[in-house]
Tab-separated table of C-alpha atoms in Angstrom:
chain	number	residue	atom	x	y	z
A	72	MET	CA	125.895	41.610	102.746
A	73	LYS	CA	122.843	43.439	103.759
A	74	SER	CA	123.807	46.503	105.992
A	75	ARG	CA	122.843	46.913	109.548
A	76	ARG	CA	120.897	50.159	108.347
A	77	PHE	CA	118.629	47.509	106.324
A	78	ARG	CA	118.058	45.236	109.717
A	79	ALA	CA	117.116	48.466	111.441
A	80	MET	CA	114.533	49.071	108.825
A	81	LEU	CA	113.164	45.894	108.753
A	82	CYS	CA	112.651	45.782	112.176
A	83	LEU	CA	110.922	48.990	112.294
A	84	ALA	CA	108.475	47.959	109.419
A	85	THR	CA	107.890	44.612	111.402
A	86	LEU	CA	107.333	46.481	114.585
A	87	SER	CA	105.298	48.998	112.785
A	88	LEU	CA	102.821	46.103	111.523
A	89	ILE	CA	102.348	44.802	114.956
A	90	ALA	CA	101.464	48.087	116.415
A	91	ALA	CA	98.814	48.404	113.681
A	92	CYS	CA	97.581	45.030	114.166
A	93	GLU	CA	97.761	45.479	117.954
A	94	GLN	CA	95.550	48.928	117.714
A	95	GLY	CA	92.997	47.223	115.506
A	96	SER	CA	92.374	44.125	117.567
A	97	GLY	CA	92.305	46.136	120.713
A	98	GLY	CA	95.721	45.770	121.957
A	99	ASP	CA	95.639	42.082	122.865
A	100	PRO	CA	98.596	40.199	120.785
A	101	THR	CA	97.589	36.653	121.569
A	102	PRO	CA	94.896	35.376	119.001
A	103	ALA	CA	91.586	33.899	120.538
A	104	PRO	CA	91.748	30.128	120.608
A	105	ALA	CA	88.954	28.559	117.915
A	106	THR	CA	85.638	27.949	119.625
A	107	SER	CA	84.928	24.770	117.251
A	108	THR	CA	86.813	22.557	115.361
A	109	THR	CA	85.858	23.612	112.384
A	110	GLU	CA	86.518	27.321	112.924
A	111	ALA	CA	89.934	28.538	111.635
A	112	PRO	CA	91.689	32.168	111.744
A	113	ASP	CA	91.016	34.655	109.216
A	114	VAL	CA	94.465	34.046	106.972
A	115	GLN	CA	93.701	36.242	103.942
A	116	ASP	CA	96.395	38.456	104.796
A	117	TYR	CA	98.905	35.859	104.602
A	118	GLU	CA	98.179	34.254	101.274
A	119	SER	CA	99.593	34.412	97.777
A	120	GLY	CA	97.762	33.632	94.807
A	121	PRO	CA	98.600	31.754	91.725
A	122	GLU	CA	101.853	32.592	89.753
A	123	SER	CA	103.578	33.321	92.996
A	124	PRO	CA	107.395	32.616	92.203
A	125	ILE	CA	108.877	29.911	93.818
A	126	MET	CA	112.208	28.689	92.968
A	127	TYR	CA	113.706	27.934	89.240
A	128	GLY	CA	110.900	29.215	87.576
A	129	LEU	CA	107.895	26.970	89.387
A	130	GLN	CA	105.249	28.758	90.545
A	131	VAL	CA	102.091	28.258	93.089
A	132	PRO	CA	100.134	26.574	90.442
A	133	PRO	CA	96.409	28.009	89.586
A	134	GLY	CA	93.989	26.478	92.315
A	135	ALA	CA	96.441	26.541	94.983
A	136	THR	CA	97.087	29.415	97.773
A	137	GLN	CA	100.669	29.564	99.479
A	138	LEU	CA	99.722	30.517	103.385
A	139	GLY	CA	103.119	32.402	104.724
A	140	PRO	CA	106.113	33.247	103.024
A	141	LEU	CA	108.607	31.124	101.076
A	142	ILE	CA	110.442	29.302	103.770
A	143	ARG	CA	114.368	29.259	102.705
A	144	TYR	CA	117.352	27.943	104.615
A	145	ARG	CA	120.913	26.867	103.918
A	146	SER	CA	121.453	23.080	103.805
A	147	THR	CA	123.735	21.101	106.041
A	148	ARG	CA	125.697	20.384	103.340
A	149	LEU	CA	126.414	24.209	102.004
A	150	ILE	CA	126.619	25.101	106.174
A	151	ASP	CA	129.481	22.444	105.905
A	152	ALA	CA	131.312	23.664	102.978
A	153	TYR	CA	131.461	27.398	103.960
A	154	THR	CA	132.369	26.595	108.128
A	155	PRO	CA	136.133	26.422	107.038
A	156	GLU	CA	136.226	29.586	105.339
A	157	LEU	CA	133.897	31.056	108.534
A	158	GLU	CA	136.420	29.902	111.110
A	159	THR	CA	139.379	31.126	109.046
A	160	ALA	CA	137.613	34.646	109.379
A	161	GLN	CA	136.601	34.374	112.595
A	162	ALA	CA	140.451	33.540	113.963
A	163	GLN	CA	141.485	36.432	112.164
A	164	ARG	CA	138.824	38.747	113.967
A	165	ASP	CA	140.068	37.273	117.356
A	166	ALA	CA	143.635	37.837	116.644
A	167	GLU	CA	142.728	41.478	115.390
A	168	ALA	CA	140.850	41.963	118.885
A	169	ARG	CA	143.556	40.699	121.224
A	170	ASP	CA	146.100	42.656	119.291
A	171	LYS	CA	143.808	45.677	119.785
A	172	ALA	CA	143.449	44.723	123.424
A	173	ALA	CA	147.297	44.751	123.809
A	174	GLU	CA	147.898	47.661	122.207
A	175	GLU	CA	145.314	49.730	124.350
A	176	ALA	CA	146.835	48.076	127.622
A	177	THR	CA	150.410	49.322	126.599
A	178	ASP	CA	149.215	52.686	126.000
A	179	GLY	CA	147.018	52.708	129.362
A	180	THR	CA	143.707	53.377	127.316
A	181	PRO	CA	140.844	51.529	129.301
A	182	PRO	CA	139.156	48.680	127.290
A	183	ALA	CA	135.735	49.571	125.930
A	184	PRO	CA	133.054	47.674	127.474
A	185	PRO	CA	131.460	44.937	125.520
A	186	ALA	CA	127.938	45.796	124.044
A	187	PRO	CA	124.991	44.624	125.777
A	188	THR	CA	123.238	41.605	123.866
A	189	PRO	CA	119.779	41.269	125.711
A	190	GLU	CA	118.379	37.904	125.429
A	191	ASP	CA	115.365	38.920	123.777
A	192	THR	CA	117.099	40.423	120.802
A	193	ARG	CA	115.580	38.367	117.927
A	194	PRO	CA	116.991	37.701	115.223
A	195	SER	CA	120.789	37.348	115.537
A	196	ASP	CA	123.240	38.602	112.650
A	197	ASP	CA	123.722	36.300	109.793
A	198	SER	CA	125.948	33.291	110.648
A	199	PHE	CA	128.106	34.242	107.939
A	200	LYS	CA	128.484	37.787	108.416
A	201	LEU	CA	132.037	37.760	108.681
A	202	LEU	CA	132.271	36.580	105.105
A	203	GLU	CA	132.361	39.168	102.265
A	204	ASP	CA	129.744	37.201	100.189
A	205	PRO	CA	127.573	34.855	102.909
A	206	PRO	CA	125.953	31.973	101.012
A	207	ARG	CA	122.425	32.233	99.671
A	208	PRO	CA	119.815	29.247	100.746
A	209	ASP	CA	119.855	26.670	98.780
A	210	SER	CA	116.664	25.212	99.758
A	211	THR	CA	113.037	26.626	99.636
A	212	VAL	CA	109.887	25.108	100.574
A	213	SER	CA	106.422	26.238	99.565
A	214	LEU	CA	103.327	25.511	101.865
A	215	MET	CA	100.184	25.307	99.836
A	216	ARG	CA	96.149	24.722	100.496
A	217	VAL	CA	94.537	23.312	97.383
A	218	ASP	CA	91.436	25.567	97.031
A	219	GLY	CA	90.495	24.220	93.434
A	220	LYS	CA	89.621	20.902	92.133
A	221	PRO	CA	92.930	18.889	93.650
A	222	THR	CA	93.217	16.529	90.595
A	223	GLU	CA	93.841	19.641	88.229
A	224	VAL	CA	95.555	21.724	90.772
A	225	VAL	CA	97.909	18.417	91.586
A	226	ARG	CA	98.304	17.757	87.804
A	227	ARG	CA	99.555	21.656	86.989
A	228	MET	CA	102.539	21.317	89.623
A	229	LEU	CA	103.065	18.001	87.862
A	230	ALA	CA	103.610	19.616	84.324
A	231	GLN	CA	105.605	22.312	85.876
A	232	ILE	CA	108.087	19.369	87.198
A	233	ASP	CA	108.248	18.238	83.834
A	234	ALA	CA	109.011	21.291	82.097
A	235	LEU	CA	112.044	21.893	84.704
A	236	LEU	CA	113.073	17.897	84.797
A	237	PRO	CA	111.987	16.996	81.434
A	238	ALA	CA	114.512	13.934	81.467
A	239	SER	CA	112.492	12.551	84.277
A	240	SER	CA	109.483	11.950	82.204
A	241	VAL	CA	106.750	12.972	84.910
A	242	VAL	CA	103.801	11.249	84.079
A	243	THR	CA	100.949	13.985	84.234
A	244	ASN	CA	97.552	12.384	83.515
A	245	ASP	CA	97.886	9.333	86.268
A	246	LEU	CA	97.694	10.312	89.922
A	247	SER	CA	98.169	6.418	90.974
A	248	ARG	CA	101.803	7.001	89.667
A	249	TYR	CA	102.279	9.467	93.025
A	250	CYS	CA	99.298	8.916	94.714
A	251	SER	CA	98.624	5.933	97.471
A	252	SER	CA	95.145	4.939	97.975
A	253	SER	CA	92.256	3.158	99.910
A	254	GLY	CA	89.111	2.415	98.214
A	255	ARG	CA	90.074	4.590	95.148
A	256	ARG	CA	90.325	7.413	97.487
A	257	ILE	CA	93.453	9.057	97.763
A	258	THR	CA	95.144	9.109	101.222
A	259	SER	CA	98.637	11.176	100.361
A	260	CYS	CA	101.010	11.739	97.179
A	261	ARG	CA	104.670	11.965	96.779
A	262	LEU	CA	106.606	12.919	94.078
A	263	SER	CA	110.660	13.028	94.648
A	264	LEU	CA	112.933	13.948	91.631
A	265	ARG	CA	116.747	14.680	90.634
A	266	GLY	CA	117.704	15.899	87.854
A	267	MET	CA	119.750	18.912	85.964
A	268	ILE	CA	118.198	21.740	84.837
A	269	ALA	CA	119.288	24.786	82.335
A	270	GLY	CA	122.318	25.824	83.315
A	271	ASP	CA	123.892	22.598	84.359
A	272	ARG	CA	122.449	22.967	88.263
A	273	ASP	CA	121.917	19.782	89.841
A	274	VAL	CA	118.702	19.999	91.656
A	275	ARG	CA	116.186	18.017	93.471
A	276	VAL	CA	112.083	18.608	93.754
A	277	THR	CA	109.924	16.854	96.497
A	278	MET	CA	105.940	17.507	96.062
A	279	THR	CA	103.693	15.793	98.551
A	280	VAL	CA	99.874	16.520	98.958
A	281	ASP	CA	97.891	15.575	102.341
A	282	PRO	CA	94.131	15.098	101.808
A	283	GLY	CA	93.305	14.827	105.548
A	284	ASP	CA	92.824	11.858	107.738
A	285	LEU	CA	90.592	9.552	105.723
A	286	ALA	CA	89.776	7.343	109.314
A	287	THR	CA	88.249	10.628	111.099
A	288	ARG	CA	87.490	12.626	107.856
A	289	THR	CA	89.374	15.481	109.512
A	290	SER	CA	91.565	17.739	108.028
A	291	GLY	CA	94.812	19.463	110.186
A	292	PRO	CA	94.081	22.611	111.877
A	293	SER	CA	93.553	25.776	109.617
A	294	ASP	CA	93.358	23.527	106.461
A	295	LEU	CA	89.908	24.769	105.803
A	296	THR	CA	89.026	20.914	105.086
A	297	ARG	CA	90.925	21.003	101.748
A	298	PRO	CA	94.368	19.255	100.997
A	299	VAL	CA	97.453	20.574	101.844
A	300	MET	CA	100.450	20.551	99.368
A	301	THR	CA	104.117	21.031	99.982
A	302	LEU	CA	106.738	21.859	97.210
A	303	LEU	CA	110.511	21.402	98.534
A	304	VAL	CA	113.287	22.677	95.865
A	305	GLU	CA	116.668	21.979	96.894
A	306	TYR	CA	120.126	22.531	94.905
A	307	VAL	CA	121.949	19.040	95.810
A	308	GLY	CA	125.109	19.643	93.484
A	309	GLU	CA	128.378	20.835	94.478
A	310	PRO	CA	127.316	23.418	96.843
A	311	ARG	CA	130.172	26.487	96.270
A	312	GLU	CA	129.062	25.723	92.178
A	313	GLY	CA	125.119	26.314	93.337
A	314	GLN	CA	126.275	29.847	94.480
A	315	LEU	CA	127.375	30.933	90.714
A	316	ALA	CA	123.992	31.087	88.857
A	317	ASP	CA	120.913	33.139	89.385
A	318	ASP	CA	118.246	30.913	91.521
A	319	THR	CA	115.346	32.647	89.316
A	320	GLY	CA	114.082	31.892	85.627
A	321	SER	CA	110.833	30.947	83.799
A	322	LEU	CA	109.770	27.400	82.548
A	323	GLU	CA	109.133	26.848	79.033
A	324	GLU	CA	106.807	24.428	77.003
A	325	VAL	CA	104.615	23.366	80.526
A	326	GLU	CA	101.764	21.075	79.762
A	327	ASP	CA	98.295	22.135	79.344
A	328	ILE	CA	96.978	19.420	81.408
A	329	GLU	CA	93.203	20.128	80.160
A	330	GLU	CA	94.037	18.878	76.825
A	331	VAL	CA	94.559	15.234	78.355
A	332	PRO	CA	92.292	13.673	80.400
A	333	GLU	CA	93.325	11.954	83.665
A	334	LYS	CA	92.923	8.183	83.787
A	335	SER	CA	93.651	7.025	87.228
A	336	ASP	CA	89.715	7.233	88.307
A	337	LEU	CA	91.131	7.868	91.846
A	338	ILE	CA	88.724	10.281	94.083
A	339	TRP	CA	89.696	13.038	96.776
A	340	PRO	CA	87.936	12.066	100.090
A	341	LYS	CA	85.678	14.964	101.405
A	342	MET	CA	86.795	15.829	105.016
A	343	ASP	CA	83.943	16.845	107.149
A	344	GLU	CA	85.853	19.246	109.783
A	345	ASP	CA	89.291	20.341	110.594
A	346	ALA	CA	91.154	18.979	113.691
A	347	PRO	CA	91.174	22.087	116.516
A	348	ARG	CA	94.017	24.229	117.186
A	349	THR	CA	94.607	22.487	120.043
A	350	ALA	CA	95.448	18.877	118.302
A	351	GLU	CA	98.352	17.380	118.993
A	352	LEU	CA	100.835	17.447	115.810
A	353	LEU	CA	104.155	16.821	114.891
A	354	ASN	CA	105.147	13.813	117.794
A	355	GLY	CA	102.648	15.121	119.873
A	356	TRP	CA	103.553	19.153	119.736
A	357	THR	CA	100.869	21.437	120.417
A	358	ALA	CA	100.837	25.320	119.236
A	359	PRO	CA	101.225	27.661	122.447
A	360	SER	CA	98.347	30.423	122.620
A	361	THR	CA	100.707	32.848	121.053
A	362	ALA	CA	100.776	31.464	117.489
A	363	THR	CA	98.002	31.327	114.985
A	364	ILE	CA	98.333	28.344	112.774
A	365	LEU	CA	97.691	28.943	109.088
A	366	LEU	CA	98.522	25.522	107.953
A	367	SER	CA	99.339	22.284	108.994
A	368	GLY	CA	99.746	18.744	107.434
A	369	TYR	CA	100.129	14.738	108.584
A	370	ARG	CA	101.962	13.294	105.722
A	371	PRO	CA	104.644	15.116	105.562
A	372	GLY	CA	104.165	16.374	109.475
A	373	PHE	CA	104.535	20.129	108.795
A	374	VAL	CA	103.081	23.245	110.704
A	375	ASN	CA	103.053	27.074	109.370
A	376	VAL	CA	102.202	29.758	112.531
A	377	THR	CA	102.465	33.442	112.776
A	378	THR	CA	102.795	35.443	116.001
A	379	ALA	CA	102.220	39.206	117.177
A	380	ARG	CA	106.155	39.351	118.060
A	381	ALA	CA	109.264	38.092	116.617
A	382	ILE	CA	110.193	36.506	119.881
A	383	GLN	CA	107.326	34.532	120.250
A	384	ALA	CA	107.864	33.183	116.706
A	385	ASP	CA	111.389	31.991	117.618
A	386	LEU	CA	110.240	30.659	120.818
A	387	VAL	CA	108.033	28.415	119.029
A	388	ALA	CA	110.883	27.173	117.193
A	389	GLU	CA	113.050	26.603	120.077
A	390	GLY	CA	110.430	24.940	121.949
A	391	TYR	CA	109.464	22.608	119.103
A	392	ILE	CA	113.421	21.686	118.323
A	393	ASP	CA	114.179	21.413	122.359
A	394	ASP	CA	111.065	18.600	122.527
A	395	GLN	CA	112.024	17.049	119.321
A	396	ALA	CA	115.704	16.476	120.270
A	397	GLY	CA	116.928	13.302	121.192
A	398	GLU	CA	118.973	12.639	124.545
A	399	GLY	CA	121.990	14.393	124.442
A	400	GLY	CA	120.883	15.582	120.957
A	401	ALA	CA	122.801	18.553	119.152
A	402	VAL	CA	120.716	21.859	117.866
A	403	ARG	CA	122.246	23.251	114.469
A	404	LYS	CA	121.196	26.826	114.451
A	405	ASP	CA	121.610	29.180	111.573
A	406	VAL	CA	120.643	32.822	110.031
A	407	VAL	CA	120.521	33.785	106.996
A	408	GLU	CA	119.702	37.677	105.763
A	409	ASP	CA	118.275	36.940	102.494
A	410	LEU	CA	116.009	39.452	100.227
A	411	ASN	CA	113.676	41.365	102.886
A	412	GLU	CA	113.721	38.616	105.355
A	413	VAL	CA	115.671	37.183	108.155
A	414	SER	CA	115.310	33.458	108.648
A	415	THR	CA	116.737	31.470	111.538
A	416	THR	CA	116.528	27.609	111.185
A	417	TYR	CA	117.252	25.137	113.835
A	418	THR	CA	117.671	21.541	113.207
A	419	THR	CA	118.284	18.179	115.244
A	420	GLN	CA	118.140	14.548	115.086
A	421	THR	CA	114.888	13.225	116.956
A	422	LYS	CA	114.777	10.710	119.313
A	423	ASP	CA	113.607	7.841	116.857
A	424	GLY	CA	116.422	8.909	114.462
A	425	GLY	CA	114.527	11.360	112.109
A	426	THR	CA	114.827	14.888	111.669
A	427	SER	CA	113.427	18.030	112.903
A	428	ARG	CA	113.382	21.371	111.484
A	429	ALA	CA	112.146	24.909	112.566
A	430	VAL	CA	112.274	27.806	110.172
A	431	PHE	CA	111.668	31.289	111.937
A	432	VAL	CA	110.968	33.915	109.362
A	433	LEU	CA	111.110	37.712	110.209
A	434	SER	CA	109.669	39.826	107.570
A	435	ALA	CA	108.056	43.212	106.903
A	436	ARG	CA	104.746	41.417	106.353
A	437	GLY	CA	105.043	39.614	109.964
A	438	ASN	CA	106.366	36.883	112.104
A	439	TYR	CA	106.435	33.429	110.977
A	440	THR	CA	107.457	29.748	111.982
A	441	ALA	CA	107.428	26.712	109.939
A	442	LEU	CA	107.921	22.884	111.739
A	443	PHE	CA	108.582	20.123	110.208
A	444	ASP	CA	108.982	16.445	111.049
A	445	TYR	CA	110.793	13.965	108.577
A	446	PRO	CA	110.719	10.615	110.520
A	447	ALA	CA	114.002	8.329	109.783
A	448	THR	CA	114.245	6.120	106.827
A	449	ASN	CA	115.118	2.515	106.414
């Protein structure tokens, strides 16, 4: 588990980055709104290129660009599996605190005042910090913009998934197997497969591609009129067993898609412009002025933003979840100290029975919030 010294160093690095950005922009931490529907912010500083690792050997394929960091969080199943152990540790800590207070009262020692906890201190400590070995995140999302030829980029991603899950027999030369279309024009793509990978690990991989709104010929805000692709990789086996192996690795025998022609004859529609940053997304949610949109999508609904200050990014996450929660809906919060980042995940059931998730990521590179909307399935 990371020490408090690491947390201090991470926050110091982040504050230094923010100060540099504010100095370079005249001290105004609030990004200016776009002046036209097609104007997008300069997001080069937040891009990760091809071959950036995702999980289990999967990488950002050539022709795609990841915006922001990987979004990593603990699944509900993982949290539930470790909650009894956490509750035991909390009970032991509380008992020790009561014994110490009773001993000090007997000795006449005045109790120490509680440490101040300002409401604007973000993020919180790891939710499982009381455990000697807190569970690592078991779910990872990569949010990508497709800059190359979409058919080739998607096929390269399919080839990687096929190499990871060879028993699933992924079809890499026929996009019609995974993409819906209207008049030969692709409207959306989705592939979700579950299988065993090397090391007897039970995983699920879900890939989606959204070319934009075909009816209005409009991409989501900040998409640069390009398709957007998401890749969700989850460990779905027994939660504790998933903690025993390494999440990294490399793929072998990835198919060279250029050697086999694509046969669906489907077309990627061209978008005329991006929607403005003020557009309604995710069941009516709109981005606040403190947030710069890095990438967004309609199917599935997601938005990835960056902010000048950590508290702003966390408030974006909290505000979105509060808006999406059903009447009396509970919000679940989980904080993960992982690698060089601290991630805070909020999850709730929506008014229509679906799920909304918001992940605030504090890293040395900046502050990010990714919002997701998953409608109820019949």
